[in-house]
CSV table of C-alpha atoms and ligand atoms in Angstrom, one decimal:
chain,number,residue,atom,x,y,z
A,30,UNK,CA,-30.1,-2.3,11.5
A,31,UNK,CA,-30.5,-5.4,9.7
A,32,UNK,CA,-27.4,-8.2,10.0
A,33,UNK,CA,-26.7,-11.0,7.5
A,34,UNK,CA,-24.9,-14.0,8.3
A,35,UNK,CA,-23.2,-15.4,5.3
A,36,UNK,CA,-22.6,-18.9,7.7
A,37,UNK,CA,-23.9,-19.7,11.1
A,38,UNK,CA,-20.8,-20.7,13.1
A,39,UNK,CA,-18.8,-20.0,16.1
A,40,UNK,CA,-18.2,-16.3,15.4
A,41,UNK,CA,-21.6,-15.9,14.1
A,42,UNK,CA,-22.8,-17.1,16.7
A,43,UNK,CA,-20.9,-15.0,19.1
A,44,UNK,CA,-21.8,-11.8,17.2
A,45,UNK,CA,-25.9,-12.6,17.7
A,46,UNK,CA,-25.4,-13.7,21.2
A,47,UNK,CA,-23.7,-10.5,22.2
A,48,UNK,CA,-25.9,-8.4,20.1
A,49,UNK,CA,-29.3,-10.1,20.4
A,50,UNK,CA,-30.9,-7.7,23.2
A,51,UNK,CA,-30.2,-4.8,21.5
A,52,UNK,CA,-33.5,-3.7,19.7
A,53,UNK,CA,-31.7,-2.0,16.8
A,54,UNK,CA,-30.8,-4.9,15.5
A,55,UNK,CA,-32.7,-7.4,13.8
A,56,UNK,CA,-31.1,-10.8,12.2
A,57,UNK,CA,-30.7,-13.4,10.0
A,58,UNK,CA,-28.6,-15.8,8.4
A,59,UNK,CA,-27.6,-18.1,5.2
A,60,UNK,CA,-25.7,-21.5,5.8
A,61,UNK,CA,-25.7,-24.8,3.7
A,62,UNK,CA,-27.5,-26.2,6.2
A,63,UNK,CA,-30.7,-24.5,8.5
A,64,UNK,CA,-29.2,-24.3,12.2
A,65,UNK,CA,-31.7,-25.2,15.6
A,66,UNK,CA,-31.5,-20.9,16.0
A,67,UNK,CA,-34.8,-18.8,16.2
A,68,UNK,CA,-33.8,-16.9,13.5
A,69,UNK,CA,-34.7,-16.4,9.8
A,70,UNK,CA,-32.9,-18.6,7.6
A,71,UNK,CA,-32.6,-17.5,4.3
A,72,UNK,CA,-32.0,-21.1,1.4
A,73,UNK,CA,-30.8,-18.5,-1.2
A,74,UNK,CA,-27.6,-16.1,-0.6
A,75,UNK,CA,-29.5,-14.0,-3.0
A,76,UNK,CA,-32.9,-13.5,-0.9
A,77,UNK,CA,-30.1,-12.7,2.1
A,78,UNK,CA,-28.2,-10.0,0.4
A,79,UNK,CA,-31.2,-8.1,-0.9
A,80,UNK,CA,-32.7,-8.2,3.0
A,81,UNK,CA,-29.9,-7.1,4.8
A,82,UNK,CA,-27.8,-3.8,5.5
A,83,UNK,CA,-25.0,-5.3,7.1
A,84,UNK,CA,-23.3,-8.8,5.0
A,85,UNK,CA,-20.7,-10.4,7.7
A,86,UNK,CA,-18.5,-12.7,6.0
A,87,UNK,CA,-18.7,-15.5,8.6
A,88,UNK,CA,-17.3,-18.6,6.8
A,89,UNK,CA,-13.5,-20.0,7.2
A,90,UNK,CA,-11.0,-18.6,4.6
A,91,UNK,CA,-11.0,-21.6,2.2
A,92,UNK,CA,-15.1,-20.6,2.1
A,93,UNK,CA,-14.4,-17.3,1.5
A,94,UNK,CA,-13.6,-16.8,-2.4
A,95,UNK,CA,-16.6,-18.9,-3.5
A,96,UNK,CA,-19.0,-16.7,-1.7
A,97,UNK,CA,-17.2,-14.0,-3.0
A,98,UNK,CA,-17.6,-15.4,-6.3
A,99,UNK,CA,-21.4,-15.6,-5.4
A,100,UNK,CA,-21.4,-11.9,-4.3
A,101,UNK,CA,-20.2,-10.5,-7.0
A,102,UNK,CA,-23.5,-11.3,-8.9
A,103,UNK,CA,-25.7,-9.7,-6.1
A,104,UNK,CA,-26.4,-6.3,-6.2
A,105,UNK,CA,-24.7,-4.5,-3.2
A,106,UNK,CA,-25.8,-1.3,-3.4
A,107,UNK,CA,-26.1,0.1,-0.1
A,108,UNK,CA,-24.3,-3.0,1.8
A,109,UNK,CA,-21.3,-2.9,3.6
A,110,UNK,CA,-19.6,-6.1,3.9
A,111,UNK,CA,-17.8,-7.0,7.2
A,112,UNK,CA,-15.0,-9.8,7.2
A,113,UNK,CA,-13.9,-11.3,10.1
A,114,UNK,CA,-12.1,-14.1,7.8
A,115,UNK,CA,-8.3,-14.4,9.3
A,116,UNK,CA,-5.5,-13.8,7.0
A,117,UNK,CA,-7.5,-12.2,3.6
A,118,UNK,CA,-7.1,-9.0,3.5
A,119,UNK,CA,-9.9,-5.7,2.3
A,120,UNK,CA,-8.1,-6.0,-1.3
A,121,UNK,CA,-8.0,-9.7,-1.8
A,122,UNK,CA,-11.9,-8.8,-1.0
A,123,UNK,CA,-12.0,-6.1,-3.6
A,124,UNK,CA,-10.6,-8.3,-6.1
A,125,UNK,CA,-14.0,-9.9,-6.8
A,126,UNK,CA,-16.4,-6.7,-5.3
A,127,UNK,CA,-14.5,-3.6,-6.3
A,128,UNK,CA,-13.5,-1.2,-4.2
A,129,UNK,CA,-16.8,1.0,-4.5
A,130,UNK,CA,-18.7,-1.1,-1.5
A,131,UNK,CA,-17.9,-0.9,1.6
A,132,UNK,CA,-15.8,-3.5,3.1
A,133,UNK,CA,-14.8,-3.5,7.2
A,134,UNK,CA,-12.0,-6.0,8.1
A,135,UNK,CA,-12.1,-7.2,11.8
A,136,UNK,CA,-10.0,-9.5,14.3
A,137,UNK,CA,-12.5,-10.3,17.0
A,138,UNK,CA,-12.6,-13.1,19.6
A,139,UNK,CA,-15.0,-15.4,20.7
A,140,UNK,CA,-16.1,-12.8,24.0
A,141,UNK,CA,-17.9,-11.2,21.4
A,142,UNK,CA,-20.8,-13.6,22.6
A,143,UNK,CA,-20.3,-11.8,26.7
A,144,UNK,CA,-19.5,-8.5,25.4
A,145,UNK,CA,-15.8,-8.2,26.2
A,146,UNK,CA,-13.6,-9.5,22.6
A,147,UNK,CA,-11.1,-7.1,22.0
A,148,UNK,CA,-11.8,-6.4,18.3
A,149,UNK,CA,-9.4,-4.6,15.7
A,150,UNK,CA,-10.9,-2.8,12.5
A,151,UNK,CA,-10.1,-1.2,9.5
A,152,UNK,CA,-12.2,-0.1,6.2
A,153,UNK,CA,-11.7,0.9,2.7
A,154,UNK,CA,-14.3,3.4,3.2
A,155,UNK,CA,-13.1,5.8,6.6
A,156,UNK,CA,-15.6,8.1,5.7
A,157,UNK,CA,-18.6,6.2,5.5
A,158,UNK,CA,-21.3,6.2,8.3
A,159,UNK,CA,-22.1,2.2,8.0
A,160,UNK,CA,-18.3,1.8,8.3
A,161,UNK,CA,-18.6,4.1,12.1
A,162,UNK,CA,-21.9,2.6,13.1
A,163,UNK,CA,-19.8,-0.8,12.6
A,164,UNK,CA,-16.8,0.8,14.7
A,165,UNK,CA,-19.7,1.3,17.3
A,166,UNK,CA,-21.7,-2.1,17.0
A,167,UNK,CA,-17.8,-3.8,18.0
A,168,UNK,CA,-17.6,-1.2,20.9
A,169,UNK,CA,-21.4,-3.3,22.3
A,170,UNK,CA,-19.4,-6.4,21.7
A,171,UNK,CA,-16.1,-5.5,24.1
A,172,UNK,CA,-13.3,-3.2,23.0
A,173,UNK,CA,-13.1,-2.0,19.2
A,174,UNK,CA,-9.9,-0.1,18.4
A,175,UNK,CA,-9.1,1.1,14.2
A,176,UNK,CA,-5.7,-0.7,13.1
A,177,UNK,CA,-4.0,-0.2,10.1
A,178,UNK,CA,-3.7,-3.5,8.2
A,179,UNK,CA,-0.3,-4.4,8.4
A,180,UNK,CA,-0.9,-4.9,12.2
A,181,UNK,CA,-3.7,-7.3,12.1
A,182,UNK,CA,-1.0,-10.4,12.0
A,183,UNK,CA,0.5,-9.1,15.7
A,184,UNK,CA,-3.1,-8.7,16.6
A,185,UNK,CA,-4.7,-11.7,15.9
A,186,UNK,CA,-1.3,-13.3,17.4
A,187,UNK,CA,-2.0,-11.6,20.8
A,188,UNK,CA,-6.1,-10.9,20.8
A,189,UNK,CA,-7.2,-13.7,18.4
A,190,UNK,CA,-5.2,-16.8,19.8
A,191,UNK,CA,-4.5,-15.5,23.0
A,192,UNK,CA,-7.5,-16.7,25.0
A,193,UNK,CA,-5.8,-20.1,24.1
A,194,UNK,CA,-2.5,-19.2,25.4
A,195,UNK,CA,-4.1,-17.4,28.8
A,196,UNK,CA,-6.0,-20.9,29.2
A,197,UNK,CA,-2.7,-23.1,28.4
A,198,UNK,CA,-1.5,-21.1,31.1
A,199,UNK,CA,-4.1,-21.9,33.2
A,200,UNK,CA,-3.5,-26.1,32.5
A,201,UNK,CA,-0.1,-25.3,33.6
A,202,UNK,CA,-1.6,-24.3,37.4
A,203,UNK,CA,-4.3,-27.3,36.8
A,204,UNK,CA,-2.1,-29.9,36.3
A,205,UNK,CA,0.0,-28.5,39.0
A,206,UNK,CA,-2.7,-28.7,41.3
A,207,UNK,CA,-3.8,-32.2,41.1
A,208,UNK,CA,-1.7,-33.6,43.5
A,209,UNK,CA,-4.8,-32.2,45.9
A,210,UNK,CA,-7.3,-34.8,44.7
A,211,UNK,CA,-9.4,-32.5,44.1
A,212,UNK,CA,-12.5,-33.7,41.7
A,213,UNK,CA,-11.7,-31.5,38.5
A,214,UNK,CA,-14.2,-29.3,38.7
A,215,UNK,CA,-12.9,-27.7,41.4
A,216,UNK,CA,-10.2,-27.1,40.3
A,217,UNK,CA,-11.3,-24.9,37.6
A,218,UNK,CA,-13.6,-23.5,39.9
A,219,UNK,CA,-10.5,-22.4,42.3
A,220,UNK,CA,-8.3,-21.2,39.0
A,221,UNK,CA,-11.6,-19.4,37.6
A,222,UNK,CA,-11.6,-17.8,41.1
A,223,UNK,CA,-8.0,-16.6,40.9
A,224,UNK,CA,-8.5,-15.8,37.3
A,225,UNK,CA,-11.1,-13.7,38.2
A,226,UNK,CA,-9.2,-11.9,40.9
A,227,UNK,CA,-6.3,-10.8,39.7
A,228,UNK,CA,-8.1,-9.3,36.3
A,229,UNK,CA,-10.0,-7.2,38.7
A,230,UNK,CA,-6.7,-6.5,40.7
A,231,UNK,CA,-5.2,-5.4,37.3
A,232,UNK,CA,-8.5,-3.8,36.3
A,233,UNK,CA,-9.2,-1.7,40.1
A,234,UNK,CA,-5.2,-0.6,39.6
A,235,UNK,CA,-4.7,0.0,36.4
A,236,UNK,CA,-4.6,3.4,36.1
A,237,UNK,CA,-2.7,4.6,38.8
A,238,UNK,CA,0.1,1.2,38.7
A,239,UNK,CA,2.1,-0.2,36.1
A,240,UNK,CA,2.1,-3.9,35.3
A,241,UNK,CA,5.9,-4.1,37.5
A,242,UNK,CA,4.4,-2.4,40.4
A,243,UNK,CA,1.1,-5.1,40.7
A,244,UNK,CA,3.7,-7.4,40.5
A,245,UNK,CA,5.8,-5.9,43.5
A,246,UNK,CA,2.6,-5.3,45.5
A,247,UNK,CA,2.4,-9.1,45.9
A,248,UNK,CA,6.1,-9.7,45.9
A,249,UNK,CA,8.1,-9.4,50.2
A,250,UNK,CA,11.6,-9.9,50.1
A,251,UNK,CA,12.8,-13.0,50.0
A,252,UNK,CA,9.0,-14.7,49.8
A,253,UNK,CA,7.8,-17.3,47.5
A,254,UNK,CA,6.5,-14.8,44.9
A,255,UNK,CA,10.2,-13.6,44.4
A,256,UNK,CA,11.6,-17.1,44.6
A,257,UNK,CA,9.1,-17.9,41.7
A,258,UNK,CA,9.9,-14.9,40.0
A,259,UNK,CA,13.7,-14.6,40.2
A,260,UNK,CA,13.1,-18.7,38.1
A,261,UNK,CA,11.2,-17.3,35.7
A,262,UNK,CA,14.2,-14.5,35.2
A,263,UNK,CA,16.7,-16.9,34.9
A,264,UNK,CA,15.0,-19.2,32.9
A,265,UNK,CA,14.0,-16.3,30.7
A,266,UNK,CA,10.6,-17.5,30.7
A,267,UNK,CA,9.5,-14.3,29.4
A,268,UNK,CA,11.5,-14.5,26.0
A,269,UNK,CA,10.3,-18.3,25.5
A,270,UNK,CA,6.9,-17.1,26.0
A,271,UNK,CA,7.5,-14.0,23.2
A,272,UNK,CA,8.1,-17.2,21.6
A,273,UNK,CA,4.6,-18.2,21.0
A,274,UNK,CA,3.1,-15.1,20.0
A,275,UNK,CA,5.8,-14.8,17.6
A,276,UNK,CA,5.1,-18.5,15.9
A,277,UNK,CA,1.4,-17.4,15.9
A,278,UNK,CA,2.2,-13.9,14.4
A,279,UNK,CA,4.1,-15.8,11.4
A,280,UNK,CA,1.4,-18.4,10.7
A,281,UNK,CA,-1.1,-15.8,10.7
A,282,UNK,CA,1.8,-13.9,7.7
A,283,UNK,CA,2.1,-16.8,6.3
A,284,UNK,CA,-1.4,-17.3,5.7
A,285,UNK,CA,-2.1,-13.9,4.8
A,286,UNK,CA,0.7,-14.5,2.3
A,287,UNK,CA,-1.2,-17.5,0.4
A,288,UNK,CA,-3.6,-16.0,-1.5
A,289,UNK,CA,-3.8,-12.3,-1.0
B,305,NAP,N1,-13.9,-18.8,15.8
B,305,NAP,C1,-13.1,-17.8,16.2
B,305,NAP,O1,-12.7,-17.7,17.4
B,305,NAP,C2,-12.8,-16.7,15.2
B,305,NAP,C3,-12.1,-15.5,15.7
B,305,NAP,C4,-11.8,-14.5,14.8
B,305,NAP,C5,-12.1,-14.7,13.4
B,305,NAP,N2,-12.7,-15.8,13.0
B,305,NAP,C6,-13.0,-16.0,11.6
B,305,NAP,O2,-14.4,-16.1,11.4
B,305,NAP,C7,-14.7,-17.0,10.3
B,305,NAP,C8,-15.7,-18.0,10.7
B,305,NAP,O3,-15.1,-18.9,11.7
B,305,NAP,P1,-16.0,-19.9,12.6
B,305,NAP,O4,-15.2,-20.3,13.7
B,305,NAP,O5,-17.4,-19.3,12.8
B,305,NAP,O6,-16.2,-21.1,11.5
B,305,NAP,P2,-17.3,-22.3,11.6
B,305,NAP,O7,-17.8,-22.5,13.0
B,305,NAP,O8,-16.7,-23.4,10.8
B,305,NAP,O9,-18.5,-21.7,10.7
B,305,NAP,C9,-18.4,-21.5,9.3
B,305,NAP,C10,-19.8,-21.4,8.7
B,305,NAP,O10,-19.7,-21.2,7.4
B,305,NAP,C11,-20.7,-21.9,6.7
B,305,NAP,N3,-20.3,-22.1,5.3
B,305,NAP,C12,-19.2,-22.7,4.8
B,305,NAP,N4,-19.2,-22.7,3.5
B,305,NAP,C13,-20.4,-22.2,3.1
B,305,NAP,C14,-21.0,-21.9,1.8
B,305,NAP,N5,-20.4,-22.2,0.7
B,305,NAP,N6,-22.2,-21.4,1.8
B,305,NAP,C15,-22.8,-21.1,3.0
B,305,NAP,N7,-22.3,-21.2,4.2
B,305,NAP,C16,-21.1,-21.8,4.3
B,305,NAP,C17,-20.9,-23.2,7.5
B,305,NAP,O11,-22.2,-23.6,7.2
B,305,NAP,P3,-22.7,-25.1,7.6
B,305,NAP,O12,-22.6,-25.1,9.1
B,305,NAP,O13,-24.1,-25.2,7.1
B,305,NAP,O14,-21.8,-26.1,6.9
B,305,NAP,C18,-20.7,-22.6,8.9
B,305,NAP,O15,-22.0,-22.3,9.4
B,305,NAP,C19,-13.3,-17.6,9.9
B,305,NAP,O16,-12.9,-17.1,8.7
B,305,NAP,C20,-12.4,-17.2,11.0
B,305,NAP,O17,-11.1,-16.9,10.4
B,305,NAP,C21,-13.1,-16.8,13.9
């Protein structure tokens, strides 16, 4: 299956990295500039569009309506388009294509590139077969799972931005732990380690324990864990937290809002 780039960034990137030992797929890519990539680079969006199957829309959402505006002109016949773009939604895409192509919306992360983003899609064309082998392609790249619309602003809150919050998380345990003197490289090395160990905790439990009961496993009576945790209660740590998903889920409104 042949994959267009329509720009050769981060999540472009990601997408080929994650994808580029599979032998059903074959690549290549239009940007204003050619990137140092062993791929085909195409000079004229045109001569892209007419060679692939699959157009991913892989420029920043202040990009996004001039290629439109350039796509519109191309003949799309037998394309589907697949956004990534945060905030602009499959009719704000239709606006300049129509609503006859096919057109995937997605909210990946950058794990695409090691296989494990958790990736939310939806399509104005449910019962096309690109539209499922897409659905499939996002299942190589980590977790796919079809969202209505109207929850891609929660989603990109919790699955787009929160790598970011997981590693401010981590600072919080890094700057704690300099008082060590530790170089700080091993540092991350020890927080990678824990990091690494309670997601396969979670992940070896997870189906027989609840979230509260991992917790308990590592909590005695009257131990550190509880003295840590009974703070975090009072302090309601947890609602502060909420907090920051909640500012992300309203910029991500917001800037679904300016310009749909
Ligand atoms: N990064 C993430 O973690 C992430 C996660 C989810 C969704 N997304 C979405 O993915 C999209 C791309 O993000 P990104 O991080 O990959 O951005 P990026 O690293 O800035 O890459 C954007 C690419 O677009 C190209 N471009 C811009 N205007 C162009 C034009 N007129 N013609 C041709 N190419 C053009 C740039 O080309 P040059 O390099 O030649 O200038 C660049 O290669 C965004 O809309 C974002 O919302 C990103």
């Amino acid at each position: 299956m042949k994959q267009g780039f329509i720009g050769f960034g981060n999540l472009a990137k990601a997408v080929y990295q994650g994808l580029k030992d599979d032998r059903n797929f074959e690549f290549a890519y239009f940007a204003r500039s050619k990137k140092d990539v062993d791929l085909h680079f195409f000079e004229q969006l045109e001569s892209l569009v007419y060679y692939a199957e699959i157009i991913w829309l892989a420029v920043k959402p202040q990009d996004l309506s001039g290629i439109l505006e350039q796509l519109r002109n191309c003949d799309l016949s037998g394309k589907t388009i697949v956004s990534p773009v945060a905030g602009k939604s499959i009719a704000y895409i239709e606006n300049y294509l129509g609503n006859d192509t096919t057109i995937v919306r997605i909210m990946p992360n950058l794990a695409m590139a090691y296989n494990a983003s958790v990736t939310a899609f939806h399509t104005n064309h449910p019962e096309s077969l690109m539209a499922d082998s897409i659905f499939n392609l996002l299942g190589k790249l980590g977790k796919a799972v079809k969202l209505e619309e109207e929850g891609f602003d929660l989603f990109t809150s919790v699955f787009g931005s929160g790598p970011a919050f997981i590693l401010a998380f981590i600072k919080i345990f890094k700057d704690k732990i300099q008082e060590f003197d530790l170089p700080g490289s091993v540092l991350d090395e020890l927080l990678l380690e824990l990091t690494r160990g309670t997601t396969l905790y979670f992940m070896q439990n997870q189906k027989n324990c609840s979230i509260e009961e991992l917790i308990k496993n590592i909590t005695s009576k009257g131990g550190t864990t509880q003295a840590g945790l009974e703070y975090f209660k009072s302090q309601n740590i947890s609602k502060h937290f909420e907090g920051v998903l909640d500012a992300a889920r309203k910029r991500s409104e917001e800037l679904s809002k300016n310009g749909n």
